[in-house]
Amino acid sequence: MATSRGQFGTRTGFILAAAGSAVGLGNIWGFPTQAASNGGAAFVLVYLILAFLLAYPVLMVELLLGRHAHGNSVRALTQISSRSSTKFVGATTGFFGIIIASLILSFYAIVAGWMLGFTASYPLASLGFDRTSQWLTDFTIPSNIALMTVFMTMTAGIVVGGVHKGIERWSTRLMPTLIVTLIGLALYVFTLDGAIEGLKVYLLPDFSKVLSADLILAALGSAFFSLSLGVGTMLIYGSYLSDEEHLPSIGAQVALIDVGLAVLAGFLILPAMYVAAARGVDIFDASGALLSEDTLIFTVLPELFTSLGSIGLFVATAFFGLMSVAALTSSISMLEVPVAFIVERFEWSRRRAGTTASAFIGLLSTMIILNFDWLFGAVVALSTRYGQPLLGVMLCVYAGWVWNRQALLAELKKNDANAKHSWFWRLWPWYVRLVCPAVILVIFARSVL
Ligand code: PHE
């Protein structure tokens, strides 16, 4: 292993960084309303099971491949290949992962910029800077570009700092802040009228709804996005782990935190929505479904915050700060994918690789902002609906078919002499060989056709 490579200093540092990558905007703006509209606690239960049946095995593919190579995805996939054809396809797969990770960051940074704008707008308004505050939240081209640039600069600043002094340090600061803020906000909202109603909608189980095939497939797809899979973010984080760590249990902890925080977000979002409803805010769309995603975050909740009076200032700032933090710990993992590749392949310094990659991706974001109406949705679909699942299949194929079984076992034995007799070794190899690719392809076909 190259000694000049960065490495996570502690296991907790790694778990917080990987969980930080997983816990992002998707957990807070998608999951809670999806659960509430689709069977409440029954959906939460099904989601938990699916996350472990499909997403966890793929997460393990990435962590094992990365730790084995102690290198980027292109290197990892070529290293386990013995033939020149599989080496070539592996390198191409790794390279596409780097492109898709960059594309995800290019749209994610725009949304994250809105979160920053809303975070700053409340305190600014209370200090009398009404016009600035207004400008930050009006979704115009100049404000979108400015906020995206600020967010991208923050992301690059952390990544340039390195694995230990940048990514790990900031993740261990930001993740506890995120969890404490989430719990604090949920506890506050519980005290308001209407909260219990929301809690009921969120949690009352309705098993008749979750048994639909479509819903299960949708849940599988979101679990995949939520765990940051396919594009090599978890692979590159895994490459910075020491050989002493027991990967199957570390991966399980990361998956549990991701699902746990999505569930916890529901304890804030649903009660908050019903509190808003009790104050006359519309929380349903024309078809009677709960409002979600951007309308929920930028219309419903701000109306609630305004109705809270002076305390609304603090609640709103904390909430949008929370969203910004969730986005930042995810975006650094996306940027690390191209940066690690450039550093290892071209031997550039981290600073040069980080500034170049982020400037390039920022340019892409600017193009999206200038052509928002058609380009934004297209980039989201290309990267998350097509890119992530197809790359996920390729990673499973490499771990399941290309990687030599004895070499794989040797990787697991590095920190577990009994790995051969573990449940993981009995189940996982054939599972990623057959079950994972098949299931992902079925989900993919249904979402595309
Ligand atoms: N998991 C992140 C979220 O839920 C998104 C993400 C996707 C991050 C792919 C990295 C790579 O918001």
PDB file of N, CA, C and O and ligand atoms in Angstrom, residues 19-28 101 104 108 222 224-234 258 326-327 329-331 333-334 337 384 388, ligand 1:
ATOM      1  N   ALA A  19     -21.348   7.512   6.431  1.00  0.00           N
ATOM      2  CA  ALA A  19     -22.753   7.806   6.713  1.00  0.00           C
ATOM      3  C   ALA A  19     -23.084   9.217   6.239  1.00  0.00           C
ATOM      4  O   ALA A  19     -24.186   9.482   5.760  1.00  0.00           O
ATOM      5  N   GLY A  20     -22.113  10.116   6.338  1.00  0.00           N
ATOM      6  CA  GLY A  20     -22.325  11.482   5.859  1.00  0.00           C
ATOM      7  C   GLY A  20     -22.554  11.514   4.359  1.00  0.00           C
ATOM      8  O   GLY A  20     -23.382  12.267   3.855  1.00  0.00           O
ATOM      9  N   SER A  21     -21.841  10.654   3.645  1.00  0.00           N
ATOM     10  CA  SER A  21     -22.069  10.554   2.209  1.00  0.00           C
ATOM     11  C   SER A  21     -23.470  10.037   1.939  1.00  0.00           C
ATOM     12  O   SER A  21     -24.196  10.552   1.088  1.00  0.00           O
ATOM     13  N   ALA A  22     -23.862   9.020   2.697  1.00  0.00           N
ATOM     14  CA  ALA A  22     -25.172   8.396   2.466  1.00  0.00           C
ATOM     15  C   ALA A  22     -26.317   9.322   2.849  1.00  0.00           C
ATOM     16  O   ALA A  22     -27.280   9.490   2.099  1.00  0.00           O
ATOM     17  N   VAL A  23     -26.212   9.934   4.032  1.00  0.00           N
ATOM     18  CA  VAL A  23     -27.304  10.790   4.495  1.00  0.00           C
ATOM     19  C   VAL A  23     -27.225  12.113   3.758  1.00  0.00           C
ATOM     20  O   VAL A  23     -26.283  12.871   3.918  1.00  0.00           O
ATOM     21  N   GLY A  24     -28.199  12.373   2.914  1.00  0.00           N
ATOM     22  CA  GLY A  24     -28.163  13.606   2.138  1.00  0.00           C
ATOM     23  C   GLY A  24     -29.565  14.151   1.937  1.00  0.00           C
ATOM     24  O   GLY A  24     -30.486  13.822   2.688  1.00  0.00           O
ATOM     25  N   LEU A  25     -29.696  14.952   0.916  1.00  0.00           N
ATOM     26  CA  LEU A  25     -30.990  15.587   0.666  1.00  0.00           C
ATOM     27  C   LEU A  25     -32.092  14.540   0.489  1.00  0.00           C
ATOM     28  O   LEU A  25     -33.223  14.735   0.923  1.00  0.00           O
ATOM     29  N   GLY A  26     -31.738  13.412  -0.161  1.00  0.00           N
ATOM     30  CA  GLY A  26     -32.724  12.362  -0.424  1.00  0.00           C
ATOM     31  C   GLY A  26     -33.405  11.871   0.849  1.00  0.00           C
ATOM     32  O   GLY A  26     -34.611  11.662   0.879  1.00  0.00           O
ATOM     33  N   ASN A  27     -32.617  11.694   1.915  1.00  0.00           N
ATOM     34  CA  ASN A  27     -33.184  11.175   3.160  1.00  0.00           C
ATOM     35  C   ASN A  27     -34.244  12.097   3.726  1.00  0.00           C
ATOM     36  O   ASN A  27     -35.210  11.656   4.320  1.00  0.00           O
ATOM     37  N   ILE A  28     -34.032  13.401   3.592  1.00  0.00           N
ATOM     38  CA  ILE A  28     -34.923  14.327   4.286  1.00  0.00           C
ATOM     39  C   ILE A  28     -36.051  14.802   3.382  1.00  0.00           C
ATOM     40  O   ILE A  28     -37.179  14.946   3.808  1.00  0.00           O
ATOM     41  N   ALA A 101     -20.439  10.396 -11.086  1.00  0.00           N
ATOM     42  CA  ALA A 101     -20.311  11.069  -9.783  1.00  0.00           C
ATOM     43  C   ALA A 101     -20.229  12.581  -9.993  1.00  0.00           C
ATOM     44  O   ALA A 101     -20.839  13.366  -9.265  1.00  0.00           O
ATOM     45  N   ILE A 104     -23.686  13.912 -10.882  1.00  0.00           N
ATOM     46  CA  ILE A 104     -24.563  14.003  -9.709  1.00  0.00           C
ATOM     47  C   ILE A 104     -24.213  15.271  -8.931  1.00  0.00           C
ATOM     48  O   ILE A 104     -25.081  16.050  -8.547  1.00  0.00           O
ATOM     49  N   TYR A 108     -26.557  18.428  -7.772  1.00  0.00           N
ATOM     50  CA  TYR A 108     -26.689  18.454  -6.316  1.00  0.00           C
ATOM     51  C   TYR A 108     -26.237  19.811  -5.758  1.00  0.00           C
ATOM     52  O   TYR A 108     -26.837  20.351  -4.834  1.00  0.00           O
ATOM     53  N   SER A 222     -34.652   3.958  -4.431  1.00  0.00           N
ATOM     54  CA  SER A 222     -34.219   5.070  -3.587  1.00  0.00           C
ATOM     55  C   SER A 222     -33.186   4.612  -2.565  1.00  0.00           C
ATOM     56  O   SER A 222     -32.329   5.402  -2.164  1.00  0.00           O
ATOM     57  N   PHE A 224     -30.824   2.676  -3.210  1.00  0.00           N
ATOM     58  CA  PHE A 224     -29.584   2.701  -3.976  1.00  0.00           C
ATOM     59  C   PHE A 224     -28.982   4.108  -4.032  1.00  0.00           C
ATOM     60  O   PHE A 224     -27.792   4.304  -3.844  1.00  0.00           O
ATOM     61  N   PHE A 225     -29.834   5.089  -4.299  1.00  0.00           N
ATOM     62  CA  PHE A 225     -29.367   6.480  -4.325  1.00  0.00           C
ATOM     63  C   PHE A 225     -28.926   6.883  -2.931  1.00  0.00           C
ATOM     64  O   PHE A 225     -27.890   7.505  -2.733  1.00  0.00           O
ATOM     65  N   SER A 226     -29.751   6.484  -1.959  1.00  0.00           N
ATOM     66  CA  SER A 226     -29.498   6.920  -0.595  1.00  0.00           C
ATOM     67  C   SER A 226     -28.164   6.396  -0.065  1.00  0.00           C
ATOM     68  O   SER A 226     -27.499   7.081   0.703  1.00  0.00           O
ATOM     69  N   LEU A 227     -27.771   5.196  -0.467  1.00  0.00           N
ATOM     70  CA  LEU A 227     -26.487   4.693   0.028  1.00  0.00           C
ATOM     71  C   LEU A 227     -25.325   5.095  -0.882  1.00  0.00           C
ATOM     72  O   LEU A 227     -24.230   4.555  -0.765  1.00  0.00           O
ATOM     73  N   SER A 228     -25.546   6.033  -1.790  1.00  0.00           N
ATOM     74  CA  SER A 228     -24.471   6.580  -2.643  1.00  0.00           C
ATOM     75  C   SER A 228     -23.805   5.507  -3.503  1.00  0.00           C
ATOM     76  O   SER A 228     -22.599   5.537  -3.689  1.00  0.00           O
ATOM     77  N   LEU A 229     -24.573   4.539  -4.003  1.00  0.00           N
ATOM     78  CA  LEU A 229     -23.940   3.393  -4.648  1.00  0.00           C
ATOM     79  C   LEU A 229     -23.737   3.559  -6.155  1.00  0.00           C
ATOM     80  O   LEU A 229     -24.393   4.374  -6.786  1.00  0.00           O
ATOM     81  N   GLY A 230     -22.826   2.766  -6.687  1.00  0.00           N
ATOM     82  CA  GLY A 230     -22.637   2.663  -8.129  1.00  0.00           C
ATOM     83  C   GLY A 230     -21.504   3.503  -8.676  1.00  0.00           C
ATOM     84  O   GLY A 230     -20.782   3.078  -9.560  1.00  0.00           O
ATOM     85  N   VAL A 231     -21.363   4.720  -8.151  1.00  0.00           N
ATOM     86  CA  VAL A 231     -20.438   5.649  -8.796  1.00  0.00           C
ATOM     87  C   VAL A 231     -19.028   5.636  -8.198  1.00  0.00           C
ATOM     88  O   VAL A 231     -18.163   6.379  -8.645  1.00  0.00           O
ATOM     89  N   GLY A 232     -18.818   4.812  -7.162  1.00  0.00           N
ATOM     90  CA  GLY A 232     -17.470   4.696  -6.630  1.00  0.00           C
ATOM     91  C   GLY A 232     -17.167   5.587  -5.434  1.00  0.00           C
ATOM     92  O   GLY A 232     -16.009   5.699  -5.033  1.00  0.00           O
ATOM     93  N   THR A 233     -18.202   6.225  -4.850  1.00  0.00           N
ATOM     94  CA  THR A 233     -17.924   7.035  -3.654  1.00  0.00           C
ATOM     95  C   THR A 233     -17.566   6.133  -2.485  1.00  0.00           C
ATOM     96  O   THR A 233     -16.595   6.375  -1.777  1.00  0.00           O
ATOM     97  N   MET A 234     -18.346   5.063  -2.307  1.00  0.00           N
ATOM     98  CA  MET A 234     -18.065   4.165  -1.190  1.00  0.00           C
ATOM     99  C   MET A 234     -16.779   3.378  -1.468  1.00  0.00           C
ATOM    100  O   MET A 234     -16.042   3.024  -0.560  1.00  0.00           O
ATOM    101  N   ASP A 258     -27.775   5.297   7.865  1.00  0.00           N
ATOM    102  CA  ASP A 258     -28.471   5.935   6.754  1.00  0.00           C
ATOM    103  C   ASP A 258     -29.983   5.743   6.873  1.00  0.00           C
ATOM    104  O   ASP A 258     -30.752   6.706   6.820  1.00  0.00           O
ATOM    105  N   ALA A 326     -26.268  18.302   5.570  1.00  0.00           N
ATOM    106  CA  ALA A 326     -26.510  16.984   4.978  1.00  0.00           C
ATOM    107  C   ALA A 326     -25.981  16.962   3.542  1.00  0.00           C
ATOM    108  O   ALA A 326     -25.381  15.980   3.101  1.00  0.00           O
ATOM    109  N   ALA A 327     -26.174  18.064   2.821  1.00  0.00           N
ATOM    110  CA  ALA A 327     -25.724  18.122   1.437  1.00  0.00           C
ATOM    111  C   ALA A 327     -24.194  18.157   1.352  1.00  0.00           C
ATOM    112  O   ALA A 327     -23.586  17.507   0.497  1.00  0.00           O
ATOM    113  N   THR A 329     -21.832  16.975   3.478  1.00  0.00           N
ATOM    114  CA  THR A 329     -21.134  15.717   3.753  1.00  0.00           C
ATOM    115  C   THR A 329     -21.331  14.724   2.602  1.00  0.00           C
ATOM    116  O   THR A 329     -20.562  13.778   2.459  1.00  0.00           O
ATOM    117  N   SER A 330     -22.372  14.914   1.802  1.00  0.00           N
ATOM    118  CA  SER A 330     -22.542  14.061   0.615  1.00  0.00           C
ATOM    119  C   SER A 330     -21.695  14.572  -0.547  1.00  0.00           C
ATOM    120  O   SER A 330     -21.074  13.793  -1.270  1.00  0.00           O
ATOM    121  N   SER A 331     -21.674  15.900  -0.729  1.00  0.00           N
ATOM    122  CA  SER A 331     -20.977  16.435  -1.900  1.00  0.00           C
ATOM    123  C   SER A 331     -19.469  16.197  -1.818  1.00  0.00           C
ATOM    124  O   SER A 331     -18.825  15.966  -2.837  1.00  0.00           O
ATOM    125  N   SER A 333     -18.051  13.616  -0.743  1.00  0.00           N
ATOM    126  CA  SER A 333     -17.774  12.242  -1.190  1.00  0.00           C
ATOM    127  C   SER A 333     -17.874  12.136  -2.710  1.00  0.00           C
ATOM    128  O   SER A 333     -17.197  11.328  -3.332  1.00  0.00           O
ATOM    129  N   MET A 334     -18.741  12.970  -3.315  1.00  0.00           N
ATOM    130  CA  MET A 334     -18.843  12.941  -4.779  1.00  0.00           C
ATOM    131  C   MET A 334     -17.583  13.530  -5.403  1.00  0.00           C
ATOM    132  O   MET A 334     -17.032  12.990  -6.349  1.00  0.00           O
ATOM    133  N   VAL A 337     -14.319  11.434  -5.697  1.00  0.00           N
ATOM    134  CA  VAL A 337     -14.177  10.411  -6.750  1.00  0.00           C
ATOM    135  C   VAL A 337     -13.270  10.911  -7.889  1.00  0.00           C
ATOM    136  O   VAL A 337     -12.246  10.277  -8.172  1.00  0.00           O
ATOM    137  N   THR A 384     -28.929   9.355 -12.130  1.00  0.00           N
ATOM    138  CA  THR A 384     -29.485   8.504 -11.073  1.00  0.00           C
ATOM    139  C   THR A 384     -30.372   7.384 -11.592  1.00  0.00           C
ATOM    140  O   THR A 384     -30.376   6.299 -11.030  1.00  0.00           O
ATOM    141  N   GLN A 388     -26.460   5.181 -12.166  1.00  0.00           N
ATOM    142  CA  GLN A 388     -26.230   4.453 -10.912  1.00  0.00           C
ATOM    143  C   GLN A 388     -26.598   2.970 -10.980  1.00  0.00           C
ATOM    144  O   GLN A 388     -25.775   2.127 -10.629  1.00  0.00           O
TER     145      GLN A 388
HETATM  146  N1  PHE B   1     -26.635   9.519  -0.809  1.00  0.00           N
HETATM  147  C1  PHE B   1     -26.786  10.891  -1.150  1.00  0.00           C
HETATM  148  C2  PHE B   1     -28.165  11.383  -0.702  1.00  0.00           C
HETATM  149  O1  PHE B   1     -28.960  10.651  -0.191  1.00  0.00           O
HETATM  150  C3  PHE B   1     -26.612  11.143  -2.623  1.00  0.00           C
HETATM  151  C4  PHE B   1     -25.387  10.557  -3.253  1.00  0.00           C
HETATM  152  C5  PHE B   1     -25.491   9.808  -4.409  1.00  0.00           C
HETATM  153  C6  PHE B   1     -24.118  10.799  -2.731  1.00  0.00           C
HETATM  154  C7  PHE B   1     -24.377   9.272  -5.022  1.00  0.00           C
HETATM  155  C8  PHE B   1     -22.961  10.276  -3.356  1.00  0.00           C
HETATM  156  C9  PHE B   1     -23.100   9.519  -4.511  1.00  0.00           C
HETATM  157  O2  PHE B   1     -28.490  12.527  -0.858  1.00  0.00           O
END
